[in-house]
CSV table of C-alpha atoms in Angstrom, one decimal:
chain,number,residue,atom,x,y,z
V,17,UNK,CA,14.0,31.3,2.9
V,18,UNK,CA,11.1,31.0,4.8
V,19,UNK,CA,10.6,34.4,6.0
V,20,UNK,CA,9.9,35.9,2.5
V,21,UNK,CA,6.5,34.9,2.0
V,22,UNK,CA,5.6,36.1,5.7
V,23,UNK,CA,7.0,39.2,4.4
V,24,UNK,CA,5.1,39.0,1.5
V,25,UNK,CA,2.0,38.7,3.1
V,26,UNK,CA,2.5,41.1,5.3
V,27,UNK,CA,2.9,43.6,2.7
V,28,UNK,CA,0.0,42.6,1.0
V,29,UNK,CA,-2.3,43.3,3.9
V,30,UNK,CA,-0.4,46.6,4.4
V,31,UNK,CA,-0.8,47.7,0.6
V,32,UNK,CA,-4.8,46.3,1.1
V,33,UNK,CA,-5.6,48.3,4.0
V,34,UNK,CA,-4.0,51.4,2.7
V,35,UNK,CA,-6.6,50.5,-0.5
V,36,UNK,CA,-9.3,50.4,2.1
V,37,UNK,CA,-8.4,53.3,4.1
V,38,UNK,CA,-8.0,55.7,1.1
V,39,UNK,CA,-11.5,54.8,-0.5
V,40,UNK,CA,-13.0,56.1,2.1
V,41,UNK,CA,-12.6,59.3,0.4
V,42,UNK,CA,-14.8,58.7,-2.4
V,43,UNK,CA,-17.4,57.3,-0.1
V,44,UNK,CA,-17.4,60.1,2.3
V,45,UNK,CA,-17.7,62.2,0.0
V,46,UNK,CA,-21.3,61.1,-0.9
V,47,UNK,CA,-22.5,62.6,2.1
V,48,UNK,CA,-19.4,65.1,2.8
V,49,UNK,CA,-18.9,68.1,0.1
V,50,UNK,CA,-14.8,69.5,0.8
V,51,UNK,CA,-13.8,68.1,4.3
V,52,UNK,CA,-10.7,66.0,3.0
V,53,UNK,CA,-8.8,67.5,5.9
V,54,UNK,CA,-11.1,66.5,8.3
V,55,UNK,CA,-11.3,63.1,6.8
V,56,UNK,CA,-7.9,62.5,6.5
V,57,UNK,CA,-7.3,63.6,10.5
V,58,UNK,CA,-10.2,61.2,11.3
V,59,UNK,CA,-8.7,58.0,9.8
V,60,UNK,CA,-5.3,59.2,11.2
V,61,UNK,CA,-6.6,59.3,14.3
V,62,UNK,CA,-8.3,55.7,14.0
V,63,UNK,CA,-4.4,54.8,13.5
V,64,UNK,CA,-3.1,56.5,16.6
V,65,UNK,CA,-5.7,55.2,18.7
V,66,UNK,CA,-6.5,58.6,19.6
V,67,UNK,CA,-9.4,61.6,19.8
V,68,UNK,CA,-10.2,64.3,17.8
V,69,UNK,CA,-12.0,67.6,18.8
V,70,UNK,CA,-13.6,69.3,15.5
V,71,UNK,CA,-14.2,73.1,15.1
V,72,UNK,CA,-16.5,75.2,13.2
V,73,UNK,CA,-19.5,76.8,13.4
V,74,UNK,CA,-22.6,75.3,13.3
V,75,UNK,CA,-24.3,74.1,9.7
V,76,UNK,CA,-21.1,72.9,8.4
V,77,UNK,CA,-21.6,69.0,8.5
V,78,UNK,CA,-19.5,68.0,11.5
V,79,UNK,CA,-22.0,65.4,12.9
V,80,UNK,CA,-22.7,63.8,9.0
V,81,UNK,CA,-18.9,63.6,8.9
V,82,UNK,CA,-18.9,61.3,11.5
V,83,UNK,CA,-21.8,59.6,10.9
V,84,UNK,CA,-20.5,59.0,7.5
V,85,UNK,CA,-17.0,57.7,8.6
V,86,UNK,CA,-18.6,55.2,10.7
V,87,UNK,CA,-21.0,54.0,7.9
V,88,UNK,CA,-17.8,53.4,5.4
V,89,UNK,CA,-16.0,51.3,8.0
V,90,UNK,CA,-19.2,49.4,9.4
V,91,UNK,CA,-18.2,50.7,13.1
V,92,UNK,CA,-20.9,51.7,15.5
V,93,UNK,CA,-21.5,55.6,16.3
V,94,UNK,CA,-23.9,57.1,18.9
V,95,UNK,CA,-23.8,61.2,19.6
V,96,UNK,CA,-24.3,62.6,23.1
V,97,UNK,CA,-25.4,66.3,22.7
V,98,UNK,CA,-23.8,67.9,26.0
V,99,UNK,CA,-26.1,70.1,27.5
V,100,UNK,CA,-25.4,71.9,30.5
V,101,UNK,CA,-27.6,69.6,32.9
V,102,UNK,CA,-25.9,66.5,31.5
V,103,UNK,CA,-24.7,64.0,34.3
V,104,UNK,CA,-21.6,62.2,33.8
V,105,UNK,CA,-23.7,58.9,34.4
V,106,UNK,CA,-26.2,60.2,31.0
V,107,UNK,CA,-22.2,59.9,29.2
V,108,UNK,CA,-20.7,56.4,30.9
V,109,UNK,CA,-23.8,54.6,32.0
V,110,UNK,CA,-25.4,53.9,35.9
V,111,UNK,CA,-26.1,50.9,37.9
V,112,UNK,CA,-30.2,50.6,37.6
V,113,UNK,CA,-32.2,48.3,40.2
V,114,UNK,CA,-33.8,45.3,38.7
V,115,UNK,CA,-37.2,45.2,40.9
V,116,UNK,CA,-37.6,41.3,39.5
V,117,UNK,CA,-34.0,39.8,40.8
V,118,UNK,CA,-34.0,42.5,43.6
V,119,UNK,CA,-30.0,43.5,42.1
V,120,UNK,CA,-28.5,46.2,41.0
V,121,UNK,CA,-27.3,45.7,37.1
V,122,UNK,CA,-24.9,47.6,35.3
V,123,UNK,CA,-27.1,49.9,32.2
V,124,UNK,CA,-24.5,50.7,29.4
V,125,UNK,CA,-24.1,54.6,28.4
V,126,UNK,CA,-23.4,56.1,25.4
V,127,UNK,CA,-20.0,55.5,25.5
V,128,UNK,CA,-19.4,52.3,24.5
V,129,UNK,CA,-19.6,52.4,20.8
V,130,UNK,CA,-16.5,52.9,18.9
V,131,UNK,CA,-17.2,56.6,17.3
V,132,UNK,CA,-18.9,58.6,20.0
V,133,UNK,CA,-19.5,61.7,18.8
V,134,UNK,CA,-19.4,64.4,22.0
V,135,UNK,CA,-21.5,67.8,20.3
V,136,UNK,CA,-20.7,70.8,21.6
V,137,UNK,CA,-18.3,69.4,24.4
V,138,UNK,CA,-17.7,72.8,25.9
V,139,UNK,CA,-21.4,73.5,26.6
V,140,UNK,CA,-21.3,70.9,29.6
V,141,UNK,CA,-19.6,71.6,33.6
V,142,UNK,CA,-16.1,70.2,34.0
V,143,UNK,CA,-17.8,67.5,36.2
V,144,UNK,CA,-19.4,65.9,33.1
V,145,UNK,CA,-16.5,67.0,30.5
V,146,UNK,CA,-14.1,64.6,32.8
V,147,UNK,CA,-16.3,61.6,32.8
V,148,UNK,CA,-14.7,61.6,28.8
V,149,UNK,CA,-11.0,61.5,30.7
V,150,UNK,CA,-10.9,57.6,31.5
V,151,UNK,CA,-12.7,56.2,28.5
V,152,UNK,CA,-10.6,58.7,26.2
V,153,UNK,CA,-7.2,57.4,28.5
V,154,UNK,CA,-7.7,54.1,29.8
V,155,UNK,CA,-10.2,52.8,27.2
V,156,UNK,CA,-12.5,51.6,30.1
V,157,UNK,CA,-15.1,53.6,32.2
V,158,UNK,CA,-15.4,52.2,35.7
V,159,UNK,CA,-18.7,52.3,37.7
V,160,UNK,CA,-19.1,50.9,42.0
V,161,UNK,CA,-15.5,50.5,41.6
V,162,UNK,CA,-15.6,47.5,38.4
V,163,UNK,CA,-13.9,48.8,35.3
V,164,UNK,CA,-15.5,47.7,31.9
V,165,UNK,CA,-13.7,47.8,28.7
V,166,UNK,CA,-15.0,49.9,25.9
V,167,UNK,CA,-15.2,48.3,22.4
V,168,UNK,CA,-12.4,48.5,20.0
V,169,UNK,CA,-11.7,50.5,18.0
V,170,UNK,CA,-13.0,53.0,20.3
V,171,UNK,CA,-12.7,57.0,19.4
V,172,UNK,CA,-14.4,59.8,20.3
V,173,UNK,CA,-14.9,63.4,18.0
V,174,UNK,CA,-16.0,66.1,20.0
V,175,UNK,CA,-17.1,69.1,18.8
V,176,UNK,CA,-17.3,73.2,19.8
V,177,UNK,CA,-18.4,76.3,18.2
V,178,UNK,CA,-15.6,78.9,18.0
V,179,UNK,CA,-17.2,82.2,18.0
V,180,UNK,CA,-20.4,81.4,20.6
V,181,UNK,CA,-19.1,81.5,24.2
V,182,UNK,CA,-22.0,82.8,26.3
V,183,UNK,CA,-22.8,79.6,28.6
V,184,UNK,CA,-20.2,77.8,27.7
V,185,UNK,CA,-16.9,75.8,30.1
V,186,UNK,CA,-13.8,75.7,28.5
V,187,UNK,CA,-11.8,72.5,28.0
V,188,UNK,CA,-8.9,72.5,30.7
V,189,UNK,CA,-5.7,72.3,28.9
V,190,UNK,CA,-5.0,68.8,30.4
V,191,UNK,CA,-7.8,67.8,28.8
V,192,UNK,CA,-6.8,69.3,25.6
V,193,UNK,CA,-4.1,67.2,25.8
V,194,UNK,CA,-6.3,64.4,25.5
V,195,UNK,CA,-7.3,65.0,22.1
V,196,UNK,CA,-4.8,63.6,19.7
V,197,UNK,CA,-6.1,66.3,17.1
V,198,UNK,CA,-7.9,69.4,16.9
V,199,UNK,CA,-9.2,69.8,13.3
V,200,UNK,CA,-10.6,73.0,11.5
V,201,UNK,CA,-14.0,72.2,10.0
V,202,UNK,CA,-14.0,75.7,7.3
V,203,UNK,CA,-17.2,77.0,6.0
V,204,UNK,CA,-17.3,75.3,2.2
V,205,UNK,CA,-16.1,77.4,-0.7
V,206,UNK,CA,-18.9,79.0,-3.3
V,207,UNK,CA,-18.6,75.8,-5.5
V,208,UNK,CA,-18.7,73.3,-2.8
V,209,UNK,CA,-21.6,75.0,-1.7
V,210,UNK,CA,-23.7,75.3,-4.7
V,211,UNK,CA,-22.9,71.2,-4.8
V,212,UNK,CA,-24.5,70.9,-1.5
V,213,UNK,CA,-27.7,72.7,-2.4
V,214,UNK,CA,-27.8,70.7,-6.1
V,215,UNK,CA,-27.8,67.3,-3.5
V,216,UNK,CA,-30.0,68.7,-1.3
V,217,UNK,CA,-32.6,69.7,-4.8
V,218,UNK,CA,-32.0,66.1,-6.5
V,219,UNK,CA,-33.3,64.8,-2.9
V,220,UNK,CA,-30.2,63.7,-0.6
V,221,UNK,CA,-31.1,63.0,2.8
V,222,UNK,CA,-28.4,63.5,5.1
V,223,UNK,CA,-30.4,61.6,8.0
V,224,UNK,CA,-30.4,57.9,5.2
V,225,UNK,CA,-26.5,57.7,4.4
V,226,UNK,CA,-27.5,54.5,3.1
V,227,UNK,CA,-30.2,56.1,0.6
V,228,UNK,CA,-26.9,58.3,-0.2
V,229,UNK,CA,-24.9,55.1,-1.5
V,230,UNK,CA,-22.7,55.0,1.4
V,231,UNK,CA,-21.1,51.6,1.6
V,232,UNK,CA,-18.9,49.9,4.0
V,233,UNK,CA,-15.5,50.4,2.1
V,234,UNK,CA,-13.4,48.8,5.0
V,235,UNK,CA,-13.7,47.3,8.3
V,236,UNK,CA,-11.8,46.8,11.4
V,237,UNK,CA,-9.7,44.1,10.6
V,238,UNK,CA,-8.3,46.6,8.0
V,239,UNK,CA,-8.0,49.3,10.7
V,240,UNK,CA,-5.9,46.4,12.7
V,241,UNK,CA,-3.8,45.7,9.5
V,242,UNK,CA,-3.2,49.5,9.0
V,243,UNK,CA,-2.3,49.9,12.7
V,244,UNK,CA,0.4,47.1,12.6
V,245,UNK,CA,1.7,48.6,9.3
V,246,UNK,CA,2.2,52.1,10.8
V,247,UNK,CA,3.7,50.5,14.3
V,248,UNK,CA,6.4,49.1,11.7
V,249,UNK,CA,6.9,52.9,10.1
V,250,UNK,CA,10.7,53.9,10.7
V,251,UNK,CA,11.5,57.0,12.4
V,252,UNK,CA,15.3,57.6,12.0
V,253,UNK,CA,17.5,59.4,15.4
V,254,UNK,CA,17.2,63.2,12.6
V,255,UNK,CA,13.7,63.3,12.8
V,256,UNK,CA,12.8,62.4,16.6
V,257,UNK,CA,14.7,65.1,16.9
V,258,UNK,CA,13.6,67.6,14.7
V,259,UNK,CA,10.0,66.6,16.4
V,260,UNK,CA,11.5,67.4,19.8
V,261,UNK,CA,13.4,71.0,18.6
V,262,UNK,CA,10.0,71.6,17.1
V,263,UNK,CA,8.1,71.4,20.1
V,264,UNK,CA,10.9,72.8,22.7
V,265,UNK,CA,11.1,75.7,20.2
V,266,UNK,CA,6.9,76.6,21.5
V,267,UNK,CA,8.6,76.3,25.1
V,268,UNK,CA,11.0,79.2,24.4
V,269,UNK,CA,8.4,81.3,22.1
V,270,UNK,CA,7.7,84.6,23.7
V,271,UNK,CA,4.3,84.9,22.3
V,272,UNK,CA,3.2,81.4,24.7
V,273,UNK,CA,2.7,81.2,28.4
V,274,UNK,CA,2.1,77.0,27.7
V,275,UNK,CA,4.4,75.1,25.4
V,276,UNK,CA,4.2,71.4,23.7
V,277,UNK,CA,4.5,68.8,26.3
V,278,UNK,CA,6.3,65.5,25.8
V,279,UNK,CA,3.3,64.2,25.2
V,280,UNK,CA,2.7,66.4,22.3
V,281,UNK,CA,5.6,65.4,20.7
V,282,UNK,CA,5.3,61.6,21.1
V,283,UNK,CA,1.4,62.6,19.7
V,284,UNK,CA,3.1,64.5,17.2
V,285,UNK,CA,5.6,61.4,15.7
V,286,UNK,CA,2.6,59.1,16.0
V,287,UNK,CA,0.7,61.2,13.6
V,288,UNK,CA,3.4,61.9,11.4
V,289,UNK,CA,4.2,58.3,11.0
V,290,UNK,CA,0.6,57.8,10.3
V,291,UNK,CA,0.9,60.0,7.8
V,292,UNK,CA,3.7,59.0,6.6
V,293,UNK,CA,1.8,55.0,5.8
V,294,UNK,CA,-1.2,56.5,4.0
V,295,UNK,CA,1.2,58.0,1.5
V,296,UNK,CA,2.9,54.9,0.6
V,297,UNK,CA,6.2,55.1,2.5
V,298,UNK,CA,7.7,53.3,5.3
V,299,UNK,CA,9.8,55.9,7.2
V,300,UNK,CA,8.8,59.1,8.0
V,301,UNK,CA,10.5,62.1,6.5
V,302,UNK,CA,10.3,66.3,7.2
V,303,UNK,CA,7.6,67.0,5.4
V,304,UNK,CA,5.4,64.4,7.6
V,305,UNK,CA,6.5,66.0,10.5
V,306,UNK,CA,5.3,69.5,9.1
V,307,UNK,CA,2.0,68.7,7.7
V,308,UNK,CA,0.9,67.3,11.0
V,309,UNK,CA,2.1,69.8,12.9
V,310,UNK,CA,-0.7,72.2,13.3
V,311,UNK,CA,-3.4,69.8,14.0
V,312,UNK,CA,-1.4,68.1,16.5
V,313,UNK,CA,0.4,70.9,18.6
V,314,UNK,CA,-2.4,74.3,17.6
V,315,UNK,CA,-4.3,72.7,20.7
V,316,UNK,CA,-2.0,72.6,23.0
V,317,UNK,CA,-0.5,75.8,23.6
V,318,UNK,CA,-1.6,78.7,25.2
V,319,UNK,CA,-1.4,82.2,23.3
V,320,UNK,CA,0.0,85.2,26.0
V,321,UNK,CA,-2.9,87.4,26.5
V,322,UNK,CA,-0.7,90.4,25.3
V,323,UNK,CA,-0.2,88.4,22.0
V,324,UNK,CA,-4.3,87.5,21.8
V,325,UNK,CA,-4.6,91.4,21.7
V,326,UNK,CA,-2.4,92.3,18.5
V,327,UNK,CA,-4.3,89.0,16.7
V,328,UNK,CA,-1.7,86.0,17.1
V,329,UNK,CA,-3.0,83.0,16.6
V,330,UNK,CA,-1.5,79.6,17.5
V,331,UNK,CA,-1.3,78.2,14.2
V,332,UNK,CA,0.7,81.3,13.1
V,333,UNK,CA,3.2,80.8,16.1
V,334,UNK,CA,3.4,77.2,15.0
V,335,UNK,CA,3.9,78.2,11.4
V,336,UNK,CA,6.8,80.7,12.1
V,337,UNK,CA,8.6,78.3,14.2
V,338,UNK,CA,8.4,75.5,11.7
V,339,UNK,CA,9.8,78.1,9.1
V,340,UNK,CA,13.2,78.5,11.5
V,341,UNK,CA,13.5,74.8,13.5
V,342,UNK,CA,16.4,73.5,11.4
V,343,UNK,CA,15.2,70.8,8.7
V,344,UNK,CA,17.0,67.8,9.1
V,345,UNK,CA,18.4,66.2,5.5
């Protein structure tokens, strides 16, 4: 008898921090015109613990979204612009000398915050790129051989321009991997955009969010809440292994030279059952699984360049085996 109100409870604060979570829609989209995509893969990567890399060209509010999410849950942000004479030190933080006590203290880099926003990741050398590899892994960056934890939570959205290469280092795929997600950031349709330039004329700011009316909607102990809610999301035996014959299936495709890992598919379920919370259920079904599936896996397989040539893209491959990978009922 007494376990039921501990159950009740606990469904409560899963119900209120699904509340939370979903009005950050309506707050980000104070300062955000049409990125509910982008939105939604932010928050679902705040619940998988993991990193995001964002695409688009430039202009089409990838830095404001960010900026924005952190405002609504009253987390910390700081953006690094990666340049390519960027040390990995100007990204972690150094060891300065302290002329006064004659020691060596540690000076805290960019880094520790928890929404680091990395622009334009793939304009910096490897050297600096993999500085990102132990904070995004290990949650820690460690300098003179002392780790130091980062805050939590702790995530970091980096971002790249598709179409401008010229001086640029692409991201190894191991550290593609990384990246929980990889979300499209589209240029806004005709409406959307006439609603940006009506803000812009009735004298939005995009530099004062706060000016904007964005509020704090929810905080970290509702991120905590939401987390422990999704860690108790059920994933029956059918659809660990529909994720698996998904991501074999981009092992066997003769269109890829690089198929989905093991760790894509365990990034994959995550995501799916963090989907699977924010629409009010608590087990994950197919059609989790599928929507999911592009942001998680596009990223982490590698086209053949004979397929690149007659215009295959990874999302298609992804698509076509997703249409023929048996559907569990």
């Amino acid at each position: 008898m007494s376990a039921q109100p501990v159950e009740n409870s606990y469904s409560e604060n899963s119900d209120s921090a699904r509340a939370s979570l979903e009005a950050l829609r309506t707050e980000i989209a104070k300062a955000v015109v049409g990125q509910d995509p982008a939105v939604t893969g932010l928050v679902v990567a705040l619940l998988c613990r993991g990193h995001v890399l964002l695409e688009g060209v430039p202009g089409v509010a990838k830095t404001l979204l960010v900026r924005a999410l952190a405002a609504s849950l009253e987390l910390d942000t700081k953006r690094v612009q990666f340049t390519p004479d960027l040390m990995p030190s100007d990204v972690t933080g150094s060891l300065v000398y302290d002329a006064r006590t004659a020691e060596f203290s540690f000076q805290p880099g960019p880094v520790f915050t928890n929404l680091l926003l990395a622009d334009e990741i793939n304009r910096t050398p490897p050297k600096t790129q993999s500085s990102l590899l132990e904070a995004m892994e290990e949650r820690q960056v460690t300098v003179d051989g002392v780790p130091r934890l980062l805050p939590e939570p702790f995530l970091v959205a980096a971002t790249q321009n598709p179409v401008e290469y010229e001086g640029t280092y692409p991201l190894p795929e191991a550290q593609l991997d990384r990246f929980l997600l990889k979300l499209t950031v589209p240029l806004p349709s005709r409406d959307d955009e006439i609603n940006v330039l009506t803000r812009h004329v009735e004298g939005f700011n995009p530099r004062d969010l706060h000016a904007a009316g964005v509020r704090p909607v929810a905080g970290p102990a509702d991120l905590e809440a939401a987390r422990a809610a999704v860690a108790k999301t059920a994933v029956s035996p059918e659809i660990a292994g529909y994720v698996v014959d998904i991501c074999r299936a981009t092992r066997e495709s003769p269109s890829l030279t690089l198929g989905v890992s093991p760790r894509g598919a365990t990034a994959l379920l995550s995501t799916a059952r963090a989907w699977a919370w924010l629409t009010g259920r608590d087990y994950v079904i197919p059609d989790d699984v599928k929507a999911l599936a592009l942001p998680t896996l596009r990223h982490r397989i590698q086209l053949r360049p004979e397929a690149e040539m007659e215009g295959v893209t990874p999302d298609a491959v992804i698509t076509a085996i997703l249409a023929h990978v048996p559907v569990p009922r």
